[in-house]
Amino acid sequence: RKEVEQDPGPFNVPEGATVAFNCTYSNSASQSFFWYRQDCRKEPKLLMSVYSSGNEDGRFTAQLNRASQYISLLIRDSKLSDSATYLCVVNLNTGGFKTIFGAGTRLFVKA
Amino acid sequence: NAGVTQTPKFRVLKTGQSMTLLCAQDMNHEYMYWYRQDPGMGLRLIHYSVGEGTTAKGEVPDGYNVSRLKKQNFLLGLESAAPSQTSVYFCASSYSPSSGRGNEQFFGPGTRLTVL
C-alpha cells in the first residue's frame, strides 16, 4: 500500500463546477499536510497547508480528518486556470524528517 | 530574490557518463532536497540535507551522491549514469520544520535528464 494515495484521475469538469479531491495517508505519525499544484512541465508550488480545523482560501477549502487519516481539497466555481495536477503532501517526523508526495490528480477544466 | 535555481535545465548523457546538477537558493533555508519525478510515480526523495555539511539518504538514493559545502548550494552527482536515471530532477528548499516559520518547500524549475 502506498503511504499517500490520491484519487485516480483525470477529472474533467466544466467551468463553474465544484470538484473534490481526496487523499489518504497510512502513517499515523504524519504531522503536517499540504496541497501543492503542479502545472504541466513546471515545478510544484504550494497551494495551501491543511489544518485540523479546516481552512479556506478563496475558492479552495482543505480539510483534514486525523482519525480517518484523510485529507480533502474542494475547488468551487472552477476556472480554466485551475487545470493542473494537484499533489497531496504529508510530512512525517519519526526520528528523521520525511516528506511523502502523492502521485497527483490531474484536473482539466473545460469551457 | 531568485528563489531556487537549478542548472542545467536539460541534459542528455550516454550510459556510464557522469554529471553534476547544481541547486542554489537565496532564502537562507536550512533544509534542501533532491527529488526525481517519473510518470505515475509522483516525486520521490533522493537525498536531503538539514544543514551545511550534512546530508542524508531519502527513498531512492542508489546511484546518486550529494554534497552541501555551502548553505545555499546543494549538488547532486551521478557517477555512472544509467537509462533508469532518465527523469525530471527537482531541487527544493525549506526552513527547518522546528523553526516555527513553516516548512513549505520551494522548488526549482527542474532539470530534464535523458540517459541513452
mmCIF file with all atom_site columns, C-alpha atoms in Angstrom:
data_model
loop_
_atom_site.group_PDB
_atom_site.id
_atom_site.type_symbol
_atom_site.label_atom_id
_atom_site.label_alt_id
_atom_site.label_comp_id
_atom_site.label_asym_id
_atom_site.label_entity_id
_atom_site.label_seq_id
_atom_site.pdbx_PDB_ins_code
_atom_site.Cartn_x
_atom_site.Cartn_y
_atom_site.Cartn_z
_atom_site.occupancy
_atom_site.B_iso_or_equiv
_atom_site.pdbx_formal_charge
_atom_site.auth_seq_id
_atom_site.auth_comp_id
_atom_site.auth_asym_id
_atom_site.auth_atom_id
_atom_site.pdbx_PDB_model_num
ATOM 1   C CA . ARG A 1 1   ? 0.000   0.000  0.000   1.00 0.00 ? 1   ARG A CA 1
ATOM 2   C CA . LYS A 1 2   ? 1.352   3.448  -0.909  1.00 0.00 ? 2   LYS A CA 1
ATOM 3   C CA . GLU A 1 3   ? 1.986   5.761  2.028   1.00 0.00 ? 3   GLU A CA 1
ATOM 4   C CA . VAL A 1 4   ? -0.009  8.547  0.384   1.00 0.00 ? 4   VAL A CA 1
ATOM 5   C CA . GLU A 1 5   ? -2.772  7.683  -2.064  1.00 0.00 ? 5   GLU A CA 1
ATOM 6   C CA . GLN A 1 6   ? -4.816  10.063 -4.154  1.00 0.00 ? 6   GLN A CA 1
ATOM 7   C CA . ASP A 1 7   ? -7.917  9.753  -6.283  1.00 0.00 ? 7   ASP A CA 1
ATOM 8   C CA . PRO A 1 8   ? -7.071  8.390  -9.696  1.00 0.00 ? 8   PRO A CA 1
ATOM 9   C CA . GLY A 1 9   ? -7.565  10.986 -12.426 1.00 0.00 ? 9   GLY A CA 1
ATOM 10  C CA . PRO A 1 10  ? -8.036  12.684 -14.641 1.00 0.00 ? 10  PRO A CA 1
ATOM 11  C CA . PHE A 1 11  ? -11.010 14.787 -13.592 1.00 0.00 ? 11  PHE A CA 1
ATOM 12  C CA . ASN A 1 12  ? -12.745 16.545 -16.490 1.00 0.00 ? 12  ASN A CA 1
ATOM 13  C CA . VAL A 1 13  ? -15.136 19.261 -15.349 1.00 0.00 ? 13  VAL A CA 1
ATOM 14  C CA . PRO A 1 14  ? -16.877 22.265 -16.943 1.00 0.00 ? 14  PRO A CA 1
ATOM 15  C CA . GLU A 1 15  ? -16.131 25.802 -15.873 1.00 0.00 ? 15  GLU A CA 1
ATOM 16  C CA . GLY A 1 16  ? -18.072 26.732 -12.771 1.00 0.00 ? 16  GLY A CA 1
ATOM 17  C CA . ALA A 1 17  ? -18.222 23.186 -11.412 1.00 0.00 ? 17  ALA A CA 1
ATOM 18  C CA . THR A 1 18  ? -17.284 22.148 -7.900  1.00 0.00 ? 18  THR A CA 1
ATOM 19  C CA . VAL A 1 19  ? -14.680 19.404 -7.715  1.00 0.00 ? 19  VAL A CA 1
ATOM 20  C CA . ALA A 1 20  ? -13.319 17.467 -4.739  1.00 0.00 ? 20  ALA A CA 1
ATOM 21  C CA . PHE A 1 21  ? -10.035 15.612 -4.413  1.00 0.00 ? 21  PHE A CA 1
ATOM 22  C CA . ASN A 1 22  ? -9.365  13.024 -1.756  1.00 0.00 ? 22  ASN A CA 1
ATOM 23  C CA . CYS A 1 23  ? -6.124  11.759 -0.261  1.00 0.00 ? 23  CYS A CA 1
ATOM 24  C CA . THR A 1 24  ? -5.406  9.091  2.351   1.00 0.00 ? 24  THR A CA 1
ATOM 25  C CA . TYR A 1 25  ? -2.199  8.515  4.270   1.00 0.00 ? 25  TYR A CA 1
ATOM 26  C CA . SER A 1 26  ? -1.098  5.386  6.079   1.00 0.00 ? 26  SER A CA 1
ATOM 27  C CA . ASN A 1 27  ? 1.289   6.622  8.787   1.00 0.00 ? 27  ASN A CA 1
ATOM 28  C CA . SER A 1 28  ? -0.421  7.887  11.925  1.00 0.00 ? 28  SER A CA 1
ATOM 29  C CA . ALA A 1 29  ? 2.811   9.751  12.834  1.00 0.00 ? 29  ALA A CA 1
ATOM 30  C CA . SER A 1 30  ? 2.149   12.189 9.995   1.00 0.00 ? 30  SER A CA 1
ATOM 31  C CA . GLN A 1 31  ? 2.462   15.718 11.341  1.00 0.00 ? 31  GLN A CA 1
ATOM 32  C CA . SER A 1 32  ? 1.783   18.265 8.649   1.00 0.00 ? 32  SER A CA 1
ATOM 33  C CA . PHE A 1 33  ? -0.178  18.241 5.439   1.00 0.00 ? 33  PHE A CA 1
ATOM 34  C CA . PHE A 1 34  ? -0.254  20.260 2.252   1.00 0.00 ? 34  PHE A CA 1
ATOM 35  C CA . TRP A 1 35  ? -1.769  20.553 -1.172  1.00 0.00 ? 35  TRP A CA 1
ATOM 36  C CA . TYR A 1 36  ? 0.590   21.538 -3.965  1.00 0.00 ? 36  TYR A CA 1
ATOM 37  C CA . ARG A 1 37  ? -0.287  22.461 -7.521  1.00 0.00 ? 37  ARG A CA 1
ATOM 38  C CA . GLN A 1 38  ? 1.863   21.476 -10.489 1.00 0.00 ? 38  GLN A CA 1
ATOM 39  C CA . ASP A 1 39  ? 1.317   22.873 -13.960 1.00 0.00 ? 39  ASP A CA 1
ATOM 40  C CA . CYS A 1 40  ? 2.418   20.891 -16.991 1.00 0.00 ? 40  CYS A CA 1
ATOM 41  C CA . ARG A 1 41  ? 6.239   20.757 -17.227 1.00 0.00 ? 41  ARG A CA 1
ATOM 42  C CA . LYS A 1 42  ? 6.604   23.110 -14.269 1.00 0.00 ? 42  LYS A CA 1
ATOM 43  C CA . GLU A 1 43  ? 7.682   22.760 -10.674 1.00 0.00 ? 43  GLU A CA 1
ATOM 44  C CA . PRO A 1 44  ? 5.231   22.068 -7.821  1.00 0.00 ? 44  PRO A CA 1
ATOM 45  C CA . LYS A 1 45  ? 4.057   25.120 -5.874  1.00 0.00 ? 45  LYS A CA 1
ATOM 46  C CA . LEU A 1 46  ? 2.307   25.253 -2.539  1.00 0.00 ? 46  LEU A CA 1
ATOM 47  C CA . LEU A 1 47  ? -1.440  25.754 -2.895  1.00 0.00 ? 47  LEU A CA 1
ATOM 48  C CA . MET A 1 48  ? -2.317  25.580 0.784   1.00 0.00 ? 48  MET A CA 1
ATOM 49  C CA . SER A 1 49  ? -1.433  23.971 4.072   1.00 0.00 ? 49  SER A CA 1
ATOM 50  C CA . VAL A 1 50  ? -4.078  21.771 5.678   1.00 0.00 ? 50  VAL A CA 1
ATOM 51  C CA . TYR A 1 51  ? -5.029  22.278 9.310   1.00 0.00 ? 51  TYR A CA 1
ATOM 52  C CA . SER A 1 52  ? -7.082  20.103 11.629  1.00 0.00 ? 52  SER A CA 1
ATOM 53  C CA . SER A 1 53  ? -9.740  22.791 11.906  1.00 0.00 ? 53  SER A CA 1
ATOM 54  C CA . GLY A 1 54  ? -10.042 23.023 8.137   1.00 0.00 ? 54  GLY A CA 1
ATOM 55  C CA . ASN A 1 55  ? -9.058  26.095 6.187   1.00 0.00 ? 55  ASN A CA 1
ATOM 56  C CA . GLU A 1 56  ? -10.283 28.108 3.255   1.00 0.00 ? 56  GLU A CA 1
ATOM 57  C CA . ASP A 1 57  ? -8.543  30.321 0.730   1.00 0.00 ? 57  ASP A CA 1
ATOM 58  C CA . GLY A 1 58  ? -10.951 31.916 -1.695  1.00 0.00 ? 58  GLY A CA 1
ATOM 59  C CA . ARG A 1 59  ? -12.488 29.153 -3.810  1.00 0.00 ? 59  ARG A CA 1
ATOM 60  C CA . PHE A 1 60  ? -10.332 26.465 -2.194  1.00 0.00 ? 60  PHE A CA 1
ATOM 61  C CA . THR A 1 61  ? -11.157 24.581 1.002   1.00 0.00 ? 61  THR A CA 1
ATOM 62  C CA . ALA A 1 62  ? -8.929  21.964 2.621   1.00 0.00 ? 62  ALA A CA 1
ATOM 63  C CA . GLN A 1 63  ? -9.982  19.536 5.321   1.00 0.00 ? 63  GLN A CA 1
ATOM 64  C CA . LEU A 1 64  ? -8.071  17.077 7.498   1.00 0.00 ? 64  LEU A CA 1
ATOM 65  C CA . ASN A 1 65  ? -9.527  14.104 9.345   1.00 0.00 ? 65  ASN A CA 1
ATOM 66  C CA . ARG A 1 66  ? -6.789  12.622 11.535  1.00 0.00 ? 66  ARG A CA 1
ATOM 67  C CA . ALA A 1 67  ? -8.988  9.799  12.836  1.00 0.00 ? 67  ALA A CA 1
ATOM 68  C CA . SER A 1 68  ? -9.633  8.533  9.301   1.00 0.00 ? 68  SER A CA 1
ATOM 69  C CA . GLN A 1 69  ? -6.202  9.660  8.013   1.00 0.00 ? 69  GLN A CA 1
ATOM 70  C CA . TYR A 1 70  ? -7.858  11.532 5.191   1.00 0.00 ? 70  TYR A CA 1
ATOM 71  C CA . ILE A 1 71  ? -7.284  14.897 3.523   1.00 0.00 ? 71  ILE A CA 1
ATOM 72  C CA . SER A 1 72  ? -9.513  16.630 1.020   1.00 0.00 ? 72  SER A CA 1
ATOM 73  C CA . LEU A 1 73  ? -9.404  19.634 -1.299  1.00 0.00 ? 73  LEU A CA 1
ATOM 74  C CA . LEU A 1 74  ? -12.566 21.278 -2.600  1.00 0.00 ? 74  LEU A CA 1
ATOM 75  C CA . ILE A 1 75  ? -12.472 23.709 -5.511  1.00 0.00 ? 75  ILE A CA 1
ATOM 76  C CA . ARG A 1 76  ? -15.604 25.788 -6.072  1.00 0.00 ? 76  ARG A CA 1
ATOM 77  C CA . ASP A 1 77  ? -16.517 27.665 -9.249  1.00 0.00 ? 77  ASP A CA 1
ATOM 78  C CA . SER A 1 78  ? -13.741 26.037 -11.271 1.00 0.00 ? 78  SER A CA 1
ATOM 79  C CA . LYS A 1 79  ? -11.799 28.231 -13.686 1.00 0.00 ? 79  LYS A CA 1
ATOM 80  C CA . LEU A 1 80  ? -9.920  27.236 -16.819 1.00 0.00 ? 80  LEU A CA 1
ATOM 81  C CA . SER A 1 81  ? -6.759  28.309 -14.998 1.00 0.00 ? 81  SER A CA 1
ATOM 82  C CA . ASP A 1 82  ? -7.356  25.650 -12.312 1.00 0.00 ? 82  ASP A CA 1
ATOM 83  C CA . SER A 1 83  ? -6.339  22.966 -14.831 1.00 0.00 ? 83  SER A CA 1
ATOM 84  C CA . ALA A 1 84  ? -3.255  21.358 -13.303 1.00 0.00 ? 84  ALA A CA 1
ATOM 85  C CA . THR A 1 85  ? -2.120  18.373 -11.272 1.00 0.00 ? 85  THR A CA 1
ATOM 86  C CA . TYR A 1 86  ? -2.856  18.548 -7.545  1.00 0.00 ? 86  TYR A CA 1
ATOM 87  C CA . LEU A 1 87  ? -0.412  16.832 -5.212  1.00 0.00 ? 87  LEU A CA 1
ATOM 88  C CA . CYS A 1 88  ? -1.198  15.712 -1.688  1.00 0.00 ? 88  CYS A CA 1
ATOM 89  C CA . VAL A 1 89  ? 1.857   16.000 0.579   1.00 0.00 ? 89  VAL A CA 1
ATOM 90  C CA . VAL A 1 90  ? 2.478   14.611 4.056   1.00 0.00 ? 90  VAL A CA 1
ATOM 91  C CA . ASN A 1 91  ? 5.380   15.346 6.413   1.00 0.00 ? 91  ASN A CA 1
ATOM 92  C CA . LEU A 1 92  ? 6.474   12.744 8.944   1.00 0.00 ? 92  LEU A CA 1
ATOM 93  C CA . ASN A 1 93  ? 8.824   13.180 11.859  1.00 0.00 ? 93  ASN A CA 1
ATOM 94  C CA . THR A 1 94  ? 9.654   9.722  13.161  1.00 0.00 ? 94  THR A CA 1
ATOM 95  C CA . GLY A 1 95  ? 13.216  10.207 14.331  1.00 0.00 ? 95  GLY A CA 1
ATOM 96  C CA . GLY A 1 96  ? 14.084  11.538 10.905  1.00 0.00 ? 96  GLY A CA 1
ATOM 97  C CA . PHE A 1 97  ? 12.371  14.030 8.685   1.00 0.00 ? 97  PHE A CA 1
ATOM 98  C CA . LYS A 1 98  ? 10.402  12.601 5.764   1.00 0.00 ? 98  LYS A CA 1
ATOM 99  C CA . THR A 1 99  ? 8.156   14.169 3.136   1.00 0.00 ? 99  THR A CA 1
ATOM 100 C CA . ILE A 1 100 ? 5.897   11.988 1.026   1.00 0.00 ? 100 ILE A CA 1
ATOM 101 C CA . PHE A 1 101 ? 4.216   13.187 -2.139  1.00 0.00 ? 101 PHE A CA 1
ATOM 102 C CA . GLY A 1 102 ? 1.143   11.572 -3.592  1.00 0.00 ? 102 GLY A CA 1
ATOM 103 C CA . ALA A 1 103 ? 1.226   10.721 -7.291  1.00 0.00 ? 103 ALA A CA 1
ATOM 104 C CA . GLY A 1 104 ? -1.141  13.583 -8.046  1.00 0.00 ? 104 GLY A CA 1
ATOM 105 C CA . THR A 1 105 ? -4.589  14.009 -9.554  1.00 0.00 ? 105 THR A CA 1
ATOM 106 C CA . ARG A 1 106 ? -4.899  15.684 -12.909 1.00 0.00 ? 106 ARG A CA 1
ATOM 107 C CA . LEU A 1 107 ? -7.704  18.237 -13.360 1.00 0.00 ? 107 LEU A CA 1
ATOM 108 C CA . PHE A 1 108 ? -8.956  19.508 -16.708 1.00 0.00 ? 108 PHE A CA 1
ATOM 109 C CA . VAL A 1 109 ? -11.429 22.391 -16.600 1.00 0.00 ? 109 VAL A CA 1
ATOM 110 C CA . LYS A 1 110 ? -13.179 22.972 -19.909 1.00 0.00 ? 110 LYS A CA 1
ATOM 111 C CA . ALA A 1 111 ? -15.134 25.932 -21.281 1.00 0.00 ? 111 ALA A CA 1
ATOM 112 C CA . ASN B 2 1   ? 15.159  37.110 -4.880  1.00 0.00 ? 1   ASN B CA 1
ATOM 113 C CA . ALA B 2 2   ? 15.778  34.354 -7.418  1.00 0.00 ? 2   ALA B CA 1
ATOM 114 C CA . GLY B 2 3   ? 14.343  31.678 -5.087  1.00 0.00 ? 3   GLY B CA 1
ATOM 115 C CA . VAL B 2 4   ? 15.590  28.218 -6.064  1.00 0.00 ? 4   VAL B CA 1
ATOM 116 C CA . THR B 2 5   ? 17.582  27.880 -9.265  1.00 0.00 ? 5   THR B CA 1
ATOM 117 C CA . GLN B 2 6   ? 18.852  24.757 -10.989 1.00 0.00 ? 6   GLN B CA 1
ATOM 118 C CA . THR B 2 7   ? 21.438  24.185 -13.682 1.00 0.00 ? 7   THR B CA 1
ATOM 119 C CA . PRO B 2 8   ? 21.364  22.797 -16.262 1.00 0.00 ? 8   PRO B CA 1
ATOM 120 C CA . LYS B 2 9   ? 17.742  22.806 -17.450 1.00 0.00 ? 9   LYS B CA 1
ATOM 121 C CA . PHE B 2 10  ? 18.249  19.940 -19.909 1.00 0.00 ? 10  PHE B CA 1
ATOM 122 C CA . ARG B 2 11  ? 20.938  17.316 -20.392 1.00 0.00 ? 11  ARG B CA 1
ATOM 123 C CA . VAL B 2 12  ? 21.452  14.204 -22.474 1.00 0.00 ? 12  VAL B CA 1
ATOM 124 C CA . LEU B 2 13  ? 24.018  11.667 -21.279 1.00 0.00 ? 13  LEU B CA 1
ATOM 125 C CA . LYS B 2 14  ? 25.296  8.382  -22.560 1.00 0.00 ? 14  LYS B CA 1
ATOM 126 C CA . THR B 2 15  ? 25.269  5.363  -20.265 1.00 0.00 ? 15  THR B CA 1
ATOM 127 C CA . GLY B 2 16  ? 28.279  5.453  -17.980 1.00 0.00 ? 16  GLY B CA 1
ATOM 128 C CA . GLN B 2 17  ? 28.887  9.186  -18.181 1.00 0.00 ? 17  GLN B CA 1
ATOM 129 C CA . SER B 2 18  ? 28.932  11.329 -15.072 1.00 0.00 ? 18  SER B CA 1
ATOM 130 C CA . MET B 2 19  ? 27.436  14.718 -14.323 1.00 0.00 ? 19  MET B CA 1
ATOM 131 C CA . THR B 2 20  ? 26.607  17.115 -11.508 1.00 0.00 ? 20  THR B CA 1
ATOM 132 C CA . LEU B 2 21  ? 23.372  19.028 -11.084 1.00 0.00 ? 21  LEU B CA 1
ATOM 133 C CA . LEU B 2 22  ? 23.629  22.296 -9.200  1.00 0.00 ? 22  LEU B CA 1
ATOM 134 C CA . CYS B 2 23  ? 20.947  23.775 -6.983  1.00 0.00 ? 23  CYS B CA 1
ATOM 135 C CA . ALA B 2 24  ? 21.154  27.189 -5.370  1.00 0.00 ? 24  ALA B CA 1
ATOM 136 C CA . GLN B 2 25  ? 18.755  29.028 -3.043  1.00 0.00 ? 25  GLN B CA 1
ATOM 137 C CA . ASP B 2 26  ? 18.869  32.581 -1.727  1.00 0.00 ? 26  ASP B CA 1
ATOM 138 C CA . MET B 2 27  ? 16.216  32.274 1.003   1.00 0.00 ? 27  MET B CA 1
ATOM 139 C CA . ASN B 2 28  ? 18.609  31.219 3.797   1.00 0.00 ? 28  ASN B CA 1
ATOM 140 C CA . HIS B 2 29  ? 16.792  27.896 4.147   1.00 0.00 ? 29  HIS B CA 1
ATOM 141 C CA . GLU B 2 30  ? 18.340  25.231 6.347   1.00 0.00 ? 30  GLU B CA 1
ATOM 142 C CA . TYR B 2 31  ? 16.865  22.226 4.540   1.00 0.00 ? 31  TYR B CA 1
ATOM 143 C CA . MET B 2 32  ? 17.476  21.297 0.926   1.00 0.00 ? 32  MET B CA 1
ATOM 144 C CA . TYR B 2 33  ? 16.199  18.312 -1.066  1.00 0.00 ? 33  TYR B CA 1
ATOM 145 C CA . TRP B 2 34  ? 16.669  16.485 -4.335  1.00 0.00 ? 34  TRP B CA 1
ATOM 146 C CA . TYR B 2 35  ? 13.696  14.682 -5.896  1.00 0.00 ? 35  TYR B CA 1
ATOM 147 C CA . ARG B 2 36  ? 13.091  12.799 -9.077  1.00 0.00 ? 36  ARG B CA 1
ATOM 148 C CA . GLN B 2 37  ? 9.708   12.735 -10.795 1.00 0.00 ? 37  GLN B CA 1
ATOM 149 C CA . ASP B 2 38  ? 8.648   9.948  -13.100 1.00 0.00 ? 38  ASP B CA 1
ATOM 150 C CA . PRO B 2 39  ? 5.245   9.497  -14.800 1.00 0.00 ? 39  PRO B CA 1
ATOM 151 C CA . GLY B 2 40  ? 2.690   7.937  -12.450 1.00 0.00 ? 40  GLY B CA 1
ATOM 152 C CA . MET B 2 41  ? 5.202   7.761  -9.592  1.00 0.00 ? 41  MET B CA 1
ATOM 153 C CA . GLY B 2 42  ? 4.991   11.190 -8.054  1.00 0.00 ? 42  GLY B CA 1
ATOM 154 C CA . LEU B 2 43  ? 8.007   12.903 -6.545  1.00 0.00 ? 43  LEU B CA 1
ATOM 155 C CA . ARG B 2 44  ? 10.497  10.625 -4.800  1.00 0.00 ? 44  ARG B CA 1
ATOM 156 C CA . LEU B 2 45  ? 13.155  11.929 -2.444  1.00 0.00 ? 45  LEU B CA 1
ATOM 157 C CA . ILE B 2 46  ? 16.716  11.045 -3.438  1.00 0.00 ? 46  ILE B CA 1
ATOM 158 C CA . HIS B 2 47  ? 18.778  12.797 -0.751  1.00 0.00 ? 47  HIS B CA 1
ATOM 159 C CA . TYR B 2 48  ? 18.275  15.705 1.559   1.00 0.00 ? 48  TYR B CA 1
ATOM 160 C CA . SER B 2 49  ? 20.300  17.985 3.795   1.00 0.00 ? 49  SER B CA 1
ATOM 161 C CA . VAL B 2 50  ? 19.361  19.579 7.104   1.00 0.00 ? 50  VAL B CA 1
ATOM 162 C CA . GLY B 2 51  ? 22.289  21.980 7.108   1.00 0.00 ? 51  GLY B CA 1
ATOM 163 C CA . GLU B 2 52  ? 25.674  22.873 5.699   1.00 0.00 ? 52  GLU B CA 1
ATOM 164 C CA . GLY B 2 53  ? 27.999  19.884 5.708   1.00 0.00 ? 53  GLY B CA 1
ATOM 165 C CA . THR B 2 54  ? 25.272  17.307 6.405   1.00 0.00 ? 54  THR B CA 1
ATOM 166 C CA . THR B 2 55  ? 23.393  15.017 4.041   1.00 0.00 ? 55  THR B CA 1
ATOM 167 C CA . ALA B 2 56  ? 21.036  12.065 4.431   1.00 0.00 ? 56  ALA B CA 1
ATOM 168 C CA . LYS B 2 57  ? 19.549  9.399  2.202   1.00 0.00 ? 57  LYS B CA 1
ATOM 169 C CA . GLY B 2 58  ? 15.989  9.602  1.005   1.00 0.00 ? 58  GLY B CA 1
ATOM 170 C CA . GLU B 2 59  ? 13.760  6.998  -0.564  1.00 0.00 ? 59  GLU B CA 1
ATOM 171 C CA . VAL B 2 60  ? 15.795  6.302  -3.736  1.00 0.00 ? 60  VAL B CA 1
ATOM 172 C CA . PRO B 2 61  ? 19.467  7.202  -3.067  1.00 0.00 ? 61  PRO B CA 1
ATOM 173 C CA . ASP B 2 62  ? 21.226  4.464  -5.053  1.00 0.00 ? 62  ASP B CA 1
ATOM 174 C CA . GLY B 2 63  ? 23.331  5.722  -7.949  1.00 0.00 ? 63  GLY B CA 1
ATOM 175 C CA . TYR B 2 64  ? 23.434  9.300  -6.638  1.00 0.00 ? 64  TYR B CA 1
ATOM 176 C CA . ASN B 2 65  ? 25.722  11.287 -4.358  1.00 0.00 ? 65  ASN B CA 1
ATOM 177 C CA . VAL B 2 66  ? 25.259  14.755 -2.890  1.00 0.00 ? 66  VAL B CA 1
ATOM 178 C CA . SER B 2 67  ? 27.243  17.456 -1.199  1.00 0.00 ? 67  SER B CA 1
ATOM 179 C CA . ARG B 2 68  ? 26.315  20.593 0.746   1.00 0.00 ? 68  ARG B CA 1
ATOM 180 C CA . LEU B 2 69  ? 29.542  22.529 1.220   1.00 0.00 ? 69  LEU B CA 1
ATOM 181 C CA . LYS B 2 70  ? 27.743  25.866 1.444   1.00 0.00 ? 70  LYS B CA 1
ATOM 182 C CA . LYS B 2 71  ? 24.333  26.561 2.952   1.00 0.00 ? 71  LYS B CA 1
ATOM 183 C CA . GLN B 2 72  ? 22.970  27.983 -0.274  1.00 0.00 ? 72  GLN B CA 1
ATOM 184 C CA . ASN B 2 73  ? 24.117  25.174 -2.593  1.00 0.00 ? 73  ASN B CA 1
ATOM 185 C CA . PHE B 2 74  ? 23.190  21.507 -2.892  1.00 0.00 ? 74  PHE B CA 1
ATOM 186 C CA . LEU B 2 75  ? 24.856  19.379 -5.556  1.00 0.00 ? 75  LEU B CA 1
ATOM 187 C CA . LEU B 2 76  ? 23.558  16.092 -6.966  1.00 0.00 ? 76  LEU B CA 1
ATOM 188 C CA . GLY B 2 77  ? 26.049  13.819 -8.701  1.00 0.00 ? 77  GLY B CA 1
ATOM 189 C CA . LEU B 2 78  ? 25.575  10.849 -10.973 1.00 0.00 ? 78  LEU B CA 1
ATOM 190 C CA . GLU B 2 79  ? 28.845  8.913  -11.125 1.00 0.00 ? 79  GLU B CA 1
ATOM 191 C CA . SER B 2 80  ? 27.871  6.434  -13.840 1.00 0.00 ? 80  SER B CA 1
ATOM 192 C CA . ALA B 2 81  ? 24.558  7.297  -15.473 1.00 0.00 ? 81  ALA B CA 1
ATOM 193 C CA . ALA B 2 82  ? 22.075  4.545  -16.356 1.00 0.00 ? 82  ALA B CA 1
ATOM 194 C CA . PRO B 2 83  ? 18.938  4.708  -18.538 1.00 0.00 ? 83  PRO B CA 1
ATOM 195 C CA . SER B 2 84  ? 16.850  4.138  -15.369 1.00 0.00 ? 84  SER B CA 1
ATOM 196 C CA . GLN B 2 85  ? 18.008  7.570  -14.212 1.00 0.00 ? 85  GLN B CA 1
ATOM 197 C CA . THR B 2 86  ? 16.176  9.274  -17.075 1.00 0.00 ? 86  THR B CA 1
ATOM 198 C CA . SER B 2 87  ? 13.813  11.566 -15.197 1.00 0.00 ? 87  SER B CA 1
ATOM 199 C CA . VAL B 2 88  ? 12.982  15.111 -14.213 1.00 0.00 ? 88  VAL B CA 1
ATOM 200 C CA . TYR B 2 89  ? 15.019  16.219 -11.202 1.00 0.00 ? 89  TYR B CA 1
ATOM 201 C CA . PHE B 2 90  ? 13.723  18.871 -8.838  1.00 0.00 ? 90  PHE B CA 1
ATOM 202 C CA . CYS B 2 91  ? 15.615  20.605 -6.099  1.00 0.00 ? 91  CYS B CA 1
ATOM 203 C CA . ALA B 2 92  ? 13.711  22.175 -3.209  1.00 0.00 ? 92  ALA B CA 1
ATOM 204 C CA . SER B 2 93  ? 14.471  24.058 -0.025  1.00 0.00 ? 93  SER B CA 1
ATOM 205 C CA . SER B 2 94  ? 12.648  24.936 3.169   1.00 0.00 ? 94  SER B CA 1
ATOM 206 C CA . TYR B 2 95  ? 13.079  26.236 6.663   1.00 0.00 ? 95  TYR B CA 1
ATOM 207 C CA . SER B 2 96  ? 13.627  23.638 9.355   1.00 0.00 ? 96  SER B CA 1
ATOM 208 C CA . PRO B 2 97  ? 10.276  22.152 10.478  1.00 0.00 ? 97  PRO B CA 1
ATOM 209 C CA . SER B 2 98  ? 11.147  23.162 14.053  1.00 0.00 ? 98  SER B CA 1
ATOM 210 C CA . SER B 2 99  ? 11.892  26.778 13.141  1.00 0.00 ? 99  SER B CA 1
ATOM 211 C CA . GLY B 2 100 ? 8.308   27.946 13.554  1.00 0.00 ? 100 GLY B CA 1
ATOM 212 C CA . ARG B 2 101 ? 8.471   29.611 10.132  1.00 0.00 ? 101 ARG B CA 1
ATOM 213 C CA . GLY B 2 102 ? 6.546   26.895 8.328   1.00 0.00 ? 102 GLY B CA 1
ATOM 214 C CA . ASN B 2 103 ? 8.071   24.102 6.313   1.00 0.00 ? 103 ASN B CA 1
ATOM 215 C CA . GLU B 2 104 ? 6.698   24.833 2.877   1.00 0.00 ? 104 GLU B CA 1
ATOM 216 C CA . GLN B 2 105 ? 9.094   23.522 0.255   1.00 0.00 ? 105 GLN B CA 1
ATOM 217 C CA . PHE B 2 106 ? 10.081  25.857 -2.573  1.00 0.00 ? 106 PHE B CA 1
ATOM 218 C CA . PHE B 2 107 ? 11.045  24.115 -5.784  1.00 0.00 ? 107 PHE B CA 1
ATOM 219 C CA . GLY B 2 108 ? 13.438  24.926 -8.572  1.00 0.00 ? 108 GLY B CA 1
ATOM 220 C CA . PRO B 2 109 ? 12.307  24.726 -12.224 1.00 0.00 ? 109 PRO B CA 1
ATOM 221 C CA . GLY B 2 110 ? 13.696  21.219 -12.717 1.00 0.00 ? 110 GLY B CA 1
ATOM 222 C CA . THR B 2 111 ? 16.327  19.504 -14.837 1.00 0.00 ? 111 THR B CA 1
ATOM 223 C CA . ARG B 2 112 ? 15.217  17.141 -17.592 1.00 0.00 ? 112 ARG B CA 1
ATOM 224 C CA . LEU B 2 113 ? 17.808  14.382 -17.885 1.00 0.00 ? 113 LEU B CA 1
ATOM 225 C CA . THR B 2 114 ? 17.860  11.715 -20.570 1.00 0.00 ? 114 THR B CA 1
ATOM 226 C CA . VAL B 2 115 ? 20.319  8.833  -20.380 1.00 0.00 ? 115 VAL B CA 1
ATOM 227 C CA . LEU B 2 116 ? 20.763  6.945  -23.637 1.00 0.00 ? 116 LEU B CA 1
#
